[in-house]
Amino acid sequence: MTLIQDIPIPEDVIFPPGDLYSDEPPLETDLHRLQMTLLIQCLEWLWQNRNDFYASGNITIYYSPRQLKSEHFRGPDFFVVLDTERKPRKSWVVWEEDGKYPNVIVELLSDSTAKTDKGLKKQIYQDIFRTPEYFWFDPQNLEFAGFVLLAGKYQPIEPNDQGWLWSQQLGLFLGVEENNLRFFTAEGELVPTPEEVAKQEKIRAEEEKRCSDRLAAKLRELGIDPNTI
């Protein structure tokens, strides 16, 4: 019997190989659900022309046919796998995905999960997944931290002047903006949601129409038909 942080892993717990469904409970609060969706939407919008990644959240990662199946381990709240096919999946089954593990993981802390996220999960992501970057964020008290895998051990990522943490894997900063964890480009620009993009485009179109209307009115004052220009 194997032990991970004093939690016994029975050797006879066997998952069948193949197409496995995710088996995750709902996220604890609306804040957690909305935060997960926000990260997924923003990255998928930014990388809309890319087909070499998979971004998801709150789905099971099956990393071994012999795997702990209990409340002690749940799928990451948000994760990204690079250099893989962009397509819908029921779960992430490592042995069906060329042995690939997530490149980046973000866990959303809560009172009931913080100890596991900072302990057992961090150890699994470091020692088994070998995930290069691991972040956690609490949507309620805004606690935020990130770690990079160096020489097999997670080391804290130093924040920049804005308090953002750089993700080398994503080529983006992660930082807290208006109580949400958001992505920022290397140039410091906020990565928008599709809704924010649509709103910005609507505002821009309305401003262009106002400018056009003002110009047309001025031309008419001068006795010029704007339709002839």
GROMACS .gro file of N, CA, C and O in nm, residues 102-224:
model
  492
  102PRO      N    1  -0.092   1.828  -1.730
  102PRO     CA    2  -0.109   1.972  -1.745
  102PRO      C    3   0.023   2.048  -1.735
  102PRO      O    4   0.110   2.014  -1.655
  103ASN      N    5   0.035   2.152  -1.816
  103ASN     CA    6   0.149   2.244  -1.807
  103ASN      C    7   0.126   2.349  -1.699
  103ASN      O    8   0.221   2.398  -1.638
  104VAL      N    9  -0.001   2.385  -1.680
  104VAL     CA   10  -0.038   2.486  -1.580
  104VAL      C   11  -0.164   2.441  -1.508
  104VAL      O   12  -0.258   2.392  -1.572
  105ILE      N   13  -0.165   2.458  -1.378
  105ILE     CA   14  -0.283   2.426  -1.297
  105ILE      C   15  -0.313   2.544  -1.206
  105ILE      O   16  -0.222   2.605  -1.149
  106VAL      N   17  -0.443   2.576  -1.194
  106VAL     CA   18  -0.489   2.676  -1.097
  106VAL      C   19  -0.595   2.611  -1.010
  106VAL      O   20  -0.693   2.558  -1.063
  107GLU      N   21  -0.575   2.615  -0.880
  107GLU     CA   22  -0.677   2.568  -0.788
  107GLU      C   23  -0.743   2.689  -0.722
  107GLU      O   24  -0.677   2.787  -0.687
  108LEU      N   25  -0.874   2.682  -0.707
  108LEU     CA   26  -0.952   2.787  -0.643
  108LEU      C   27  -0.979   2.745  -0.498
  108LEU      O   28  -1.054   2.651  -0.474
  109LEU      N   29  -0.915   2.814  -0.406
  109LEU     CA   30  -0.923   2.774  -0.266
  109LEU      C   31  -1.061   2.801  -0.206
  109LEU      O   32  -1.132   2.893  -0.247
  110SER      N   33  -1.096   2.719  -0.110
  110SER     CA   34  -1.215   2.740  -0.027
  110SER      C   35  -1.182   2.689   0.112
  110SER      O   36  -1.078   2.624   0.133
  111ASP      N   37  -1.269   2.714   0.207
  111ASP     CA   38  -1.243   2.669   0.343
  111ASP      C   39  -1.227   2.518   0.351
  111ASP      O   40  -1.147   2.467   0.429
  112SER      N   41  -1.300   2.447   0.266
  112SER     CA   42  -1.297   2.300   0.274
  112SER      C   43  -1.187   2.237   0.190
  112SER      O   44  -1.153   2.121   0.210
  113THR      N   45  -1.128   2.313   0.096
  113THR     CA   46  -1.027   2.254   0.007
  113THR      C   47  -0.887   2.311   0.024
  113THR      O   48  -0.792   2.255  -0.028
  114ALA      N   49  -0.874   2.424   0.094
  114ALA     CA   50  -0.744   2.493   0.099
  114ALA      C   51  -0.632   2.402   0.152
  114ALA      O   52  -0.522   2.400   0.096
  115LYS      N   53  -0.659   2.325   0.257
  115LYS     CA   54  -0.555   2.239   0.313
  115LYS      C   55  -0.508   2.136   0.211
  115LYS      O   56  -0.387   2.112   0.196
  116THR      N   57  -0.602   2.075   0.140
  116THR     CA   58  -0.566   1.976   0.039
  116THR      C   59  -0.495   2.041  -0.079
  116THR      O   60  -0.396   1.988  -0.132
  117ASP      N   61  -0.545   2.158  -0.124
  117ASP     CA   62  -0.484   2.226  -0.237
  117ASP      C   63  -0.339   2.266  -0.208
  117ASP      O   64  -0.254   2.263  -0.298
  118LYS      N   65  -0.313   2.304  -0.083
  118LYS     CA   66  -0.179   2.348  -0.046
  118LYS      C   67  -0.089   2.232  -0.003
  118LYS      O   68   0.033   2.250   0.009
  119GLY      N   69  -0.149   2.116   0.021
  119GLY     CA   70  -0.073   2.003   0.070
  119GLY      C   71  -0.069   1.887  -0.029
  119GLY      O   72   0.022   1.877  -0.111
  120LEU      N   73  -0.168   1.800  -0.020
  120LEU     CA   74  -0.170   1.680  -0.103
  120LEU      C   75  -0.164   1.712  -0.251
  120LEU      O   76  -0.083   1.655  -0.325
  121LYS      N   77  -0.249   1.804  -0.297
  121LYS     CA   78  -0.251   1.833  -0.441
  121LYS      C   79  -0.120   1.893  -0.487
  121LYS      O   80  -0.069   1.858  -0.594
  122LYS      N   81  -0.066   1.984  -0.410
  122LYS     CA   82   0.062   2.045  -0.447
  122LYS      C   83   0.169   1.937  -0.461
  122LYS      O   84   0.251   1.940  -0.553
  123GLN      N   85   0.168   1.840  -0.369
  123GLN     CA   86   0.267   1.732  -0.375
  123GLN      C   87   0.245   1.644  -0.498
  123GLN      O   88   0.342   1.606  -0.566
  124ILE      N   89   0.119   1.613  -0.529
  124ILE     CA   90   0.090   1.532  -0.647
  124ILE      C   91   0.133   1.606  -0.774
  124ILE      O   92   0.194   1.548  -0.864
  125TYR      N   93   0.099   1.735  -0.783
  125TYR     CA   94   0.135   1.812  -0.902
  125TYR      C   95   0.286   1.825  -0.917
  125TYR      O   96   0.338   1.830  -1.029
  126GLN      N   97   0.355   1.831  -0.804
  126GLN     CA   98   0.501   1.841  -0.808
  126GLN      C   99   0.568   1.708  -0.839
  126GLN      O  100   0.655   1.699  -0.926
  127ASP      N  101   0.527   1.603  -0.768
  127ASP     CA  102   0.601   1.477  -0.770
  127ASP      C  103   0.552   1.378  -0.875
  127ASP      O  104   0.631   1.297  -0.925
  128ILE      N  105   0.422   1.382  -0.907
  128ILE     CA  106   0.366   1.287  -1.004
  128ILE      C  107   0.339   1.353  -1.138
  128ILE      O  108   0.387   1.308  -1.242
  129PHE      N  109   0.265   1.463  -1.136
  129PHE     CA  110   0.233   1.532  -1.261
  129PHE      C  111   0.354   1.603  -1.320
  129PHE      O  112   0.364   1.618  -1.441
  130ARG      N  113   0.443   1.648  -1.233
  130ARG     CA  114   0.557   1.731  -1.275
  130ARG      C  115   0.509   1.853  -1.353
  130ARG      O  116   0.570   1.896  -1.450
  131THR      N  117   0.396   1.908  -1.309
  131THR     CA  118   0.337   2.026  -1.375
  131THR      C  119   0.430   2.145  -1.353
  131THR      O  120   0.460   2.180  -1.238
  132PRO      N  121   0.474   2.210  -1.461
  132PRO     CA  122   0.574   2.317  -1.449
  132PRO      C  123   0.530   2.434  -1.363
  132PRO      O  124   0.613   2.496  -1.297
  133GLU      N  125   0.399   2.468  -1.366
  133GLU     CA  126   0.353   2.586  -1.291
  133GLU      C  127   0.221   2.555  -1.220
  133GLU      O  128   0.129   2.501  -1.281
  134TYR      N  129   0.216   2.593  -1.094
  134TYR     CA  130   0.097   2.570  -1.013
  134TYR      C  131   0.061   2.700  -0.941
  134TYR      O  132   0.146   2.764  -0.878
  135PHE      N  133  -0.066   2.740  -0.954
  135PHE     CA  134  -0.116   2.861  -0.889
  135PHE      C  135  -0.237   2.826  -0.803
  135PHE      O  136  -0.309   2.731  -0.833
  136TRP      N  137  -0.257   2.904  -0.698
  136TRP     CA  138  -0.385   2.896  -0.628
  136TRP      C  139  -0.438   3.036  -0.603
  136TRP      O  140  -0.363   3.133  -0.594
  137PHE      N  141  -0.572   3.043  -0.597
  137PHE     CA  142  -0.640   3.171  -0.578
  137PHE      C  143  -0.768   3.148  -0.500
  137PHE      O  144  -0.843   3.054  -0.528
  138ASP      N  145  -0.791   3.233  -0.401
  138ASP     CA  146  -0.913   3.225  -0.323
  138ASP      C  147  -1.007   3.337  -0.368
  138ASP      O  148  -0.979   3.455  -0.345
  139PRO      N  149  -1.119   3.304  -0.434
  139PRO     CA  150  -1.210   3.406  -0.483
  139PRO      C  151  -1.277   3.489  -0.373
  139PRO      O  152  -1.333   3.595  -0.402
  140GLN      N  153  -1.268   3.442  -0.249
  140GLN     CA  154  -1.334   3.513  -0.139
  140GLN      C  155  -1.240   3.610  -0.068
  140GLN      O  156  -1.273   3.727  -0.048
  141ASN      N  157  -1.121   3.565  -0.031
  141ASN     CA  158  -1.029   3.656   0.038
  141ASN      C  159  -0.914   3.704  -0.051
  141ASN      O  160  -0.826   3.777  -0.006
  142LEU      N  161  -0.913   3.657  -0.177
  142LEU     CA  162  -0.817   3.701  -0.281
  142LEU      C  163  -0.674   3.655  -0.255
  142LEU      O  164  -0.579   3.711  -0.313
  143GLU      N  165  -0.655   3.555  -0.171
  143GLU     CA  166  -0.520   3.497  -0.155
  143GLU      C  167  -0.473   3.442  -0.289
  143GLU      O  168  -0.545   3.367  -0.357
  144PHE      N  169  -0.351   3.475  -0.327
  144PHE     CA  170  -0.300   3.437  -0.458
  144PHE      C  171  -0.153   3.403  -0.447
  144PHE      O  172  -0.075   3.477  -0.388
  145ALA      N  173  -0.114   3.288  -0.502
  145ALA     CA  174   0.026   3.246  -0.500
  145ALA      C  175   0.053   3.159  -0.622
  145ALA      O  176  -0.039   3.099  -0.680
  146GLY      N  177   0.179   3.153  -0.661
  146GLY     CA  178   0.217   3.071  -0.775
  146GLY      C  179   0.354   3.008  -0.754
  146GLY      O  180   0.438   3.063  -0.681
  147PHE      N  181   0.375   2.894  -0.818
  147PHE     CA  182   0.498   2.818  -0.799
  147PHE      C  183   0.546   2.765  -0.935
  147PHE      O  184   0.466   2.728  -1.020
  148VAL      N  185   0.678   2.762  -0.949
  148VAL     CA  186   0.738   2.708  -1.071
  148VAL      C  187   0.825   2.590  -1.031
  148VAL      O  188   0.892   2.592  -0.927
  149LEU      N  189   0.825   2.486  -1.113
  149LEU     CA  190   0.901   2.364  -1.082
  149LEU      C  191   1.047   2.384  -1.121
  149LEU      O  192   1.079   2.400  -1.239
  150LEU      N  193   1.135   2.384  -1.023
  150LEU     CA  194   1.278   2.400  -1.044
  150LEU      C  195   1.352   2.287  -0.974
  150LEU      O  196   1.334   2.267  -0.853
  151ALA      N  197   1.429   2.213  -1.051
  151ALA     CA  198   1.504   2.099  -0.995
  151ALA      C  199   1.412   2.005  -0.919
  151ALA      O  200   1.447   1.951  -0.814
  152GLY      N  201   1.289   1.988  -0.972
  152GLY     CA  202   1.196   1.891  -0.915
  152GLY      C  203   1.117   1.940  -0.796
  152GLY      O  204   1.037   1.864  -0.740
  153LYS      N  205   1.135   2.066  -0.756
  153LYS     CA  206   1.064   2.120  -0.641
  153LYS      C  207   0.997   2.252  -0.678
  153LYS      O  208   1.053   2.333  -0.752
  154TYR      N  209   0.878   2.275  -0.623
  154TYR     CA  210   0.809   2.400  -0.646
  154TYR      C  211   0.876   2.515  -0.568
  154TYR      O  212   0.898   2.503  -0.446
  155GLN      N  213   0.906   2.621  -0.642
  155GLN     CA  214   0.960   2.742  -0.582
  155GLN      C  215   0.863   2.857  -0.608
  155GLN      O  216   0.805   2.866  -0.717
  156PRO      N  217   0.843   2.948  -0.511
  156PRO     CA  218   0.749   3.058  -0.531
  156PRO      C  219   0.789   3.146  -0.649
  156PRO      O  220   0.907   3.171  -0.672
  157ILE      N  221   0.688   3.191  -0.724
  157ILE     CA  222   0.709   3.286  -0.833
  157ILE      C  223   0.705   3.426  -0.773
  157ILE      O  224   0.610   3.461  -0.702
  158GLU      N  225   0.806   3.506  -0.802
  158GLU     CA  226   0.812   3.641  -0.748
  158GLU      C  227   0.717   3.733  -0.825
  158GLU      O  228   0.717   3.733  -0.949
  159PRO      N  229   0.634   3.811  -0.756
  159PRO     CA  230   0.542   3.902  -0.824
  159PRO      C  231   0.614   4.023  -0.881
  159PRO      O  232   0.720   4.062  -0.832
  160ASN      N  233   0.554   4.083  -0.985
  160ASN     CA  234   0.606   4.208  -1.038
  160ASN      C  235   0.551   4.324  -0.956
  160ASN      O  236   0.488   4.304  -0.853
  161ASP      N  237   0.574   4.446  -1.002
  161ASP     CA  238   0.531   4.563  -0.926
  161ASP      C  239   0.379   4.570  -0.909
  161ASP      O  240   0.329   4.631  -0.814
  162GLN      N  241   0.305   4.511  -1.003
  162GLN     CA  242   0.159   4.510  -0.993
  162GLN      C  243   0.106   4.396  -0.909
  162GLN      O  244  -0.015   4.383  -0.889
  163GLY      N  245   0.196   4.310  -0.863
  163GLY     CA  246   0.154   4.193  -0.788
  163GLY      C  247   0.116   4.076  -0.876
  163GLY      O  248   0.064   3.975  -0.828
  164TRP      N  249   0.143   4.087  -1.006
  164TRP     CA  250   0.112   3.979  -1.099
  164TRP      C  251   0.222   3.874  -1.099
  164TRP      O  252   0.339   3.904  -1.068
  165LEU      N  253   0.187   3.752  -1.137
  165LEU     CA  254   0.283   3.642  -1.145
  165LEU      C  255   0.296   3.597  -1.290
  165LEU      O  256   0.196   3.576  -1.360
  166TRP      N  257   0.419   3.582  -1.336
  166TRP     CA  258   0.445   3.547  -1.474
  166TRP      C  259   0.436   3.397  -1.496
  166TRP      O  260   0.491   3.317  -1.419
  167SER      N  261   0.363   3.357  -1.600
  167SER     CA  262   0.357   3.217  -1.642
  167SER      C  263   0.439   3.202  -1.769
  167SER      O  264   0.397   3.247  -1.876
  168GLN      N  265   0.554   3.138  -1.756
  168GLN     CA  266   0.638   3.113  -1.872
  168GLN      C  267   0.568   3.018  -1.967
  168GLN      O  268   0.582   3.028  -2.090
  169GLN      N  269   0.493   2.924  -1.913
  169GLN     CA  270   0.423   2.825  -1.996
  169GLN      C  271   0.320   2.891  -2.087
  169GLN      O  272   0.307   2.854  -2.205
  170LEU      N  273   0.247   2.988  -2.035
  170LEU     CA  274   0.141   3.053  -2.111
  170LEU      C  275   0.189   3.179  -2.183
  170LEU      O  276   0.121   3.228  -2.273
  171GLY      N  277   0.303   3.233  -2.140
  171GLY     CA  278   0.348   3.360  -2.194
  171GLY      C  279   0.257   3.474  -2.150
  171GLY      O  280   0.239   3.571  -2.224
  172LEU      N  281   0.202   3.461  -2.029
  172LEU     CA  282   0.107   3.559  -1.977
  172LEU      C  283   0.131   3.581  -1.829
  172LEU      O  284   0.187   3.495  -1.760
  173PHE      N  285   0.088   3.697  -1.781
  173PHE     CA  286   0.081   3.721  -1.638
  173PHE      C  287  -0.054   3.674  -1.585
  173PHE      O  288  -0.155   3.679  -1.657
  174LEU      N  289  -0.058   3.632  -1.460
  174LEU     CA  290  -0.182   3.613  -1.388
  174LEU      C  291  -0.183   3.715  -1.275
  174LEU      O  292  -0.083   3.732  -1.204
  175GLY      N  293  -0.295   3.784  -1.258
  175GLY     CA  294  -0.305   3.885  -1.154
  175GLY      C  295  -0.449   3.911  -1.117
  175GLY      O  296  -0.542   3.876  -1.191
  176VAL      N  297  -0.467   3.972  -1.002
  176VAL     CA  298  -0.601   3.999  -0.951
  176VAL      C  299  -0.646   4.137  -1.001
  176VAL      O  300  -0.576   4.236  -0.985
  177GLU      N  301  -0.763   4.139  -1.065
  177GLU     CA  302  -0.822   4.261  -1.120
  177GLU      C  303  -0.969   4.263  -1.084
  177GLU      O  304  -1.043   4.173  -1.124
  178GLU      N  305  -1.010   4.363  -1.006
  178GLU     CA  306  -1.149   4.375  -0.964
  178GLU      C  307  -1.200   4.245  -0.902
  178GLU      O  308  -1.306   4.193  -0.936
  179ASN      N  309  -1.120   4.190  -0.811
  179ASN     CA  310  -1.154   4.071  -0.731
  179ASN      C  311  -1.160   3.942  -0.811
  179ASN      O  312  -1.210   3.840  -0.761
  180ASN      N  313  -1.110   3.945  -0.934
  180ASN     CA  314  -1.105   3.823  -1.016
  180ASN      C  315  -0.961   3.796  -1.058
  180ASN      O  316  -0.882   3.889  -1.078
  181LEU      N  317  -0.928   3.668  -1.074
  181LEU     CA  318  -0.799   3.630  -1.129
  181LEU      C  319  -0.808   3.640  -1.281
  181LEU      O  320  -0.894   3.577  -1.343
  182ARG      N  321  -0.719   3.722  -1.339
  182ARG     CA  322  -0.725   3.748  -1.483
  182ARG      C  323  -0.588   3.725  -1.547
  182ARG      O  324  -0.484   3.723  -1.481
  183PHE      N  325  -0.591   3.712  -1.679
  183PHE     CA  326  -0.469   3.705  -1.757
  183PHE      C  327  -0.433   3.843  -1.809
  183PHE      O  328  -0.520   3.923  -1.844
  184PHE      N  329  -0.301   3.869  -1.816
  184PHE     CA  330  -0.250   3.992  -1.875
  184PHE      C  331  -0.139   3.956  -1.972
  184PHE      O  332  -0.062   3.863  -1.947
  185THR      N  333  -0.131   4.029  -2.082
  185THR     CA  334  -0.024   4.004  -2.179
  185THR      C  335   0.109   4.050  -2.122
  185THR      O  336   0.116   4.118  -2.020
  186ALA      N  337   0.217   4.013  -2.192
  186ALA     CA  338   0.350   4.056  -2.150
  186ALA      C  339   0.362   4.207  -2.150
  186ALA      O  340   0.443   4.263  -2.076
  187GLU      N  341   0.279   4.274  -2.232
  187GLU     CA  342   0.280   4.421  -2.239
  187GLU      C  343   0.191   4.484  -2.132
  187GLU      O  344   0.181   4.606  -2.123
  188GLY      N  345   0.124   4.400  -2.052
  188GLY     CA  346   0.043   4.451  -1.942
  188GLY      C  347  -0.102   4.476  -1.977
  188GLY      O  348  -0.175   4.536  -1.897
  189GLU      N  349  -0.146   4.430  -2.093
  189GLU     CA  350  -0.285   4.450  -2.132
  189GLU      C  351  -0.373   4.337  -2.080
  189GLU      O  352  -0.337   4.220  -2.087
  190LEU      N  353  -0.489   4.374  -2.028
  190LEU     CA  354  -0.584   4.275  -1.978
  190LEU      C  355  -0.638   4.191  -2.093
  190LEU      O  356  -0.679   4.244  -2.196
  191VAL      N  357  -0.638   4.059  -2.076
  191VAL     CA  358  -0.699   3.970  -2.175
  191VAL      C  359  -0.849   3.971  -2.151
  191VAL      O  360  -0.896   3.929  -2.045
  192PRO      N  361  -0.927   4.018  -2.248
  192PRO     CA  362  -1.071   4.035  -2.224
  192PRO      C  363  -1.150   3.906  -2.241
  192PRO      O  364  -1.103   3.809  -2.302
  193THR      N  365  -1.272   3.908  -2.191
  193THR     CA  366  -1.367   3.802  -2.219
  193THR      C  367  -1.434   3.832  -2.352
  193THR      O  368  -1.430   3.946  -2.400
  194PRO      N  369  -1.498   3.735  -2.415
  194PRO     CA  370  -1.572   3.764  -2.539
  194PRO      C  371  -1.678   3.871  -2.518
  194PRO      O  372  -1.701   3.954  -2.607
  195GLU      N  373  -1.743   3.871  -2.401
  195GLU     CA  374  -1.844   3.974  -2.373
  195GLU      C  375  -1.782   4.112  -2.364
  195GLU      O  376  -1.839   4.210  -2.413
  196GLU      N  377  -1.664   4.121  -2.303
  196GLU     CA  378  -1.595   4.250  -2.295
  196GLU      C  379  -1.553   4.298  -2.433
  196GLU      O  380  -1.560   4.418  -2.462
  197VAL      N  381  -1.510   4.206  -2.517
  197VAL     CA  382  -1.471   4.243  -2.654
  197VAL      C  383  -1.592   4.296  -2.729
  197VAL      O  384  -1.584   4.400  -2.797
  198ALA      N  385  -1.706   4.227  -2.718
  198ALA     CA  386  -1.829   4.271  -2.786
  198ALA      C  387  -1.872   4.409  -2.737
  198ALA      O  388  -1.914   4.494  -2.816
  199LYS      N  389  -1.860   4.431  -2.606
  199LYS     CA  390  -1.897   4.561  -2.549
  199LYS      C  391  -1.806   4.671  -2.601
  199LYS      O  392  -1.852   4.781  -2.637
  200GLN      N  393  -1.676   4.645  -2.607
  200GLN     CA  394  -1.580   4.742  -2.658
  200GLN      C  395  -1.607   4.774  -2.805
  200GLN      O  396  -1.600   4.891  -2.847
  201GLU      N  397  -1.640   4.672  -2.883
  201GLU     CA  398  -1.668   4.693  -3.024
  201GLU      C  399  -1.796   4.774  -3.043
  201GLU      O  400  -1.805   4.859  -3.133
  202LYS      N  401  -1.895   4.750  -2.958
  202LYS     CA  402  -2.020   4.827  -2.965
  202LYS      C  403  -1.995   4.973  -2.932
  202LYS      O  404  -2.045   5.063  -3.002
  203ILE      N  405  -1.915   4.997  -2.826
  203ILE     CA  406  -1.883   5.135  -2.789
  203ILE      C  407  -1.806   5.204  -2.901
  203ILE      O  408  -1.832   5.321  -2.935
  204ARG      N  409  -1.711   5.133  -2.962
  204ARG     CA  410  -1.633   5.190  -3.070
  204ARG      C  411  -1.721   5.222  -3.191
  204ARG      O  412  -1.707   5.328  -3.254
  205ALA      N  413  -1.813   5.132  -3.223
  205ALA     CA  414  -1.903   5.155  -3.337
  205ALA      C  415  -1.994   5.274  -3.311
  205ALA      O  416  -2.020   5.355  -3.402
  206GLU      N  417  -2.043   5.286  -3.186
  206GLU     CA  418  -2.130   5.399  -3.152
  206GLU      C  419  -2.054   5.531  -3.159
  206GLU      O  420  -2.108   5.632  -3.206
  207GLU      N  421  -1.929   5.532  -3.117
  207GLU     CA  422  -1.848   5.654  -3.123
  207GLU      C  423  -1.819   5.691  -3.268
  207GLU      O  424  -1.822   5.809  -3.305
  208GLU      N  425  -1.790   5.591  -3.352
  208GLU     CA  426  -1.767   5.619  -3.493
  208GLU      C  427  -1.891   5.676  -3.559
  208GLU      O  428  -1.882   5.767  -3.643
  209LYS      N  429  -2.008   5.626  -3.520
  209LYS     CA  430  -2.133   5.679  -3.577
  209LYS      C  431  -2.156   5.822  -3.531
  209LYS      O  432  -2.200   5.907  -3.611
  210ARG      N  433  -2.127   5.851  -3.404
  210ARG     CA  434  -2.143   5.988  -3.355
  210ARG      C  435  -2.051   6.084  -3.430
  210ARG      O  436  -2.091   6.195  -3.468
  211CYS      N  437  -1.927   6.041  -3.453
  211CYS     CA  438  -1.832   6.125  -3.528
  211CYS      C  439  -1.881   6.147  -3.671
  211CYS      O  440  -1.872   6.258  -3.725
  212SER      N  441  -1.933   6.039  -3.732
  212SER     CA  442  -1.984   6.050  -3.868
  212SER      C  443  -2.104   6.144  -3.875
  212SER      O  444  -2.116   6.226  -3.967
  213ASP      N  445  -2.192   6.134  -3.774
  213ASP     CA  446  -2.311   6.220  -3.772
  213ASP      C  447  -2.271   6.367  -3.753
  213ASP      O  448  -2.329   6.457  -3.815
  214ARG      N  449  -2.171   6.391  -3.666
  214ARG     CA  450  -2.126   6.529  -3.644
  214ARG      C  451  -2.064   6.587  -3.771
  214ARG      O  452  -2.087   6.704  -3.806
  215LEU      N  453  -1.987   6.505  -3.841
  215LEU     CA  454  -1.925   6.550  -3.966
  215LEU      C  455  -2.032   6.581  -4.070
  215LEU      O  456  -2.025   6.684  -4.141
  216ALA      N  457  -2.132   6.493  -4.080
  216ALA     CA  458  -2.239   6.514  -4.178
  216ALA      C  459  -2.316   6.642  -4.147
  216ALA      O  460  -2.350   6.720  -4.238
  217ALA      N  461  -2.341   6.668  -4.017
  217ALA     CA  462  -2.413   6.789  -3.978
  217ALA      C  463  -2.332   6.913  -4.012
  217ALA      O  464  -2.387   7.015  -4.059
  218LYS      N  465  -2.200   6.906  -3.989
  218LYS     CA  466  -2.115   7.021  -4.019
  218LYS      C  467  -2.113   7.049  -4.170
  218LYS      O  468  -2.117   7.165  -4.215
  219LEU      N  469  -2.107   6.943  -4.249
  219LEU     CA  470  -2.106   6.961  -4.394
  219LEU      C  471  -2.237   7.024  -4.442
  219LEU      O  472  -2.236   7.111  -4.531
  220ARG      N  473  -2.347   6.983  -4.381
  220ARG     CA  474  -2.475   7.041  -4.421
  220ARG      C  475  -2.479   7.191  -4.386
  220ARG      O  476  -2.536   7.272  -4.460
  221GLU      N  477  -2.420   7.227  -4.269
  221GLU     CA  478  -2.412   7.369  -4.233
  221GLU      C  479  -2.335   7.450  -4.338
  221GLU      O  480  -2.365   7.567  -4.361
  222LEU      N  481  -2.240   7.384  -4.400
  222LEU     CA  482  -2.159   7.450  -4.502
  222LEU      C  483  -2.223   7.440  -4.640
  222LEU      O  484  -2.163   7.484  -4.740
  223GLY      N  485  -2.341   7.382  -4.648
  223GLY     CA  486  -2.410   7.370  -4.773
  223GLY      C  487  -2.360   7.257  -4.860
  223GLY      O  488  -2.381   7.257  -4.981
  224ILE      N  489  -2.298   7.159  -4.797
  224ILE     CA  490  -2.243   7.045  -4.872
  224ILE      C  491  -2.324   6.923  -4.837
  224ILE      O  492  -2.347   6.891  -4.720
   0.00000   0.00000   0.00000
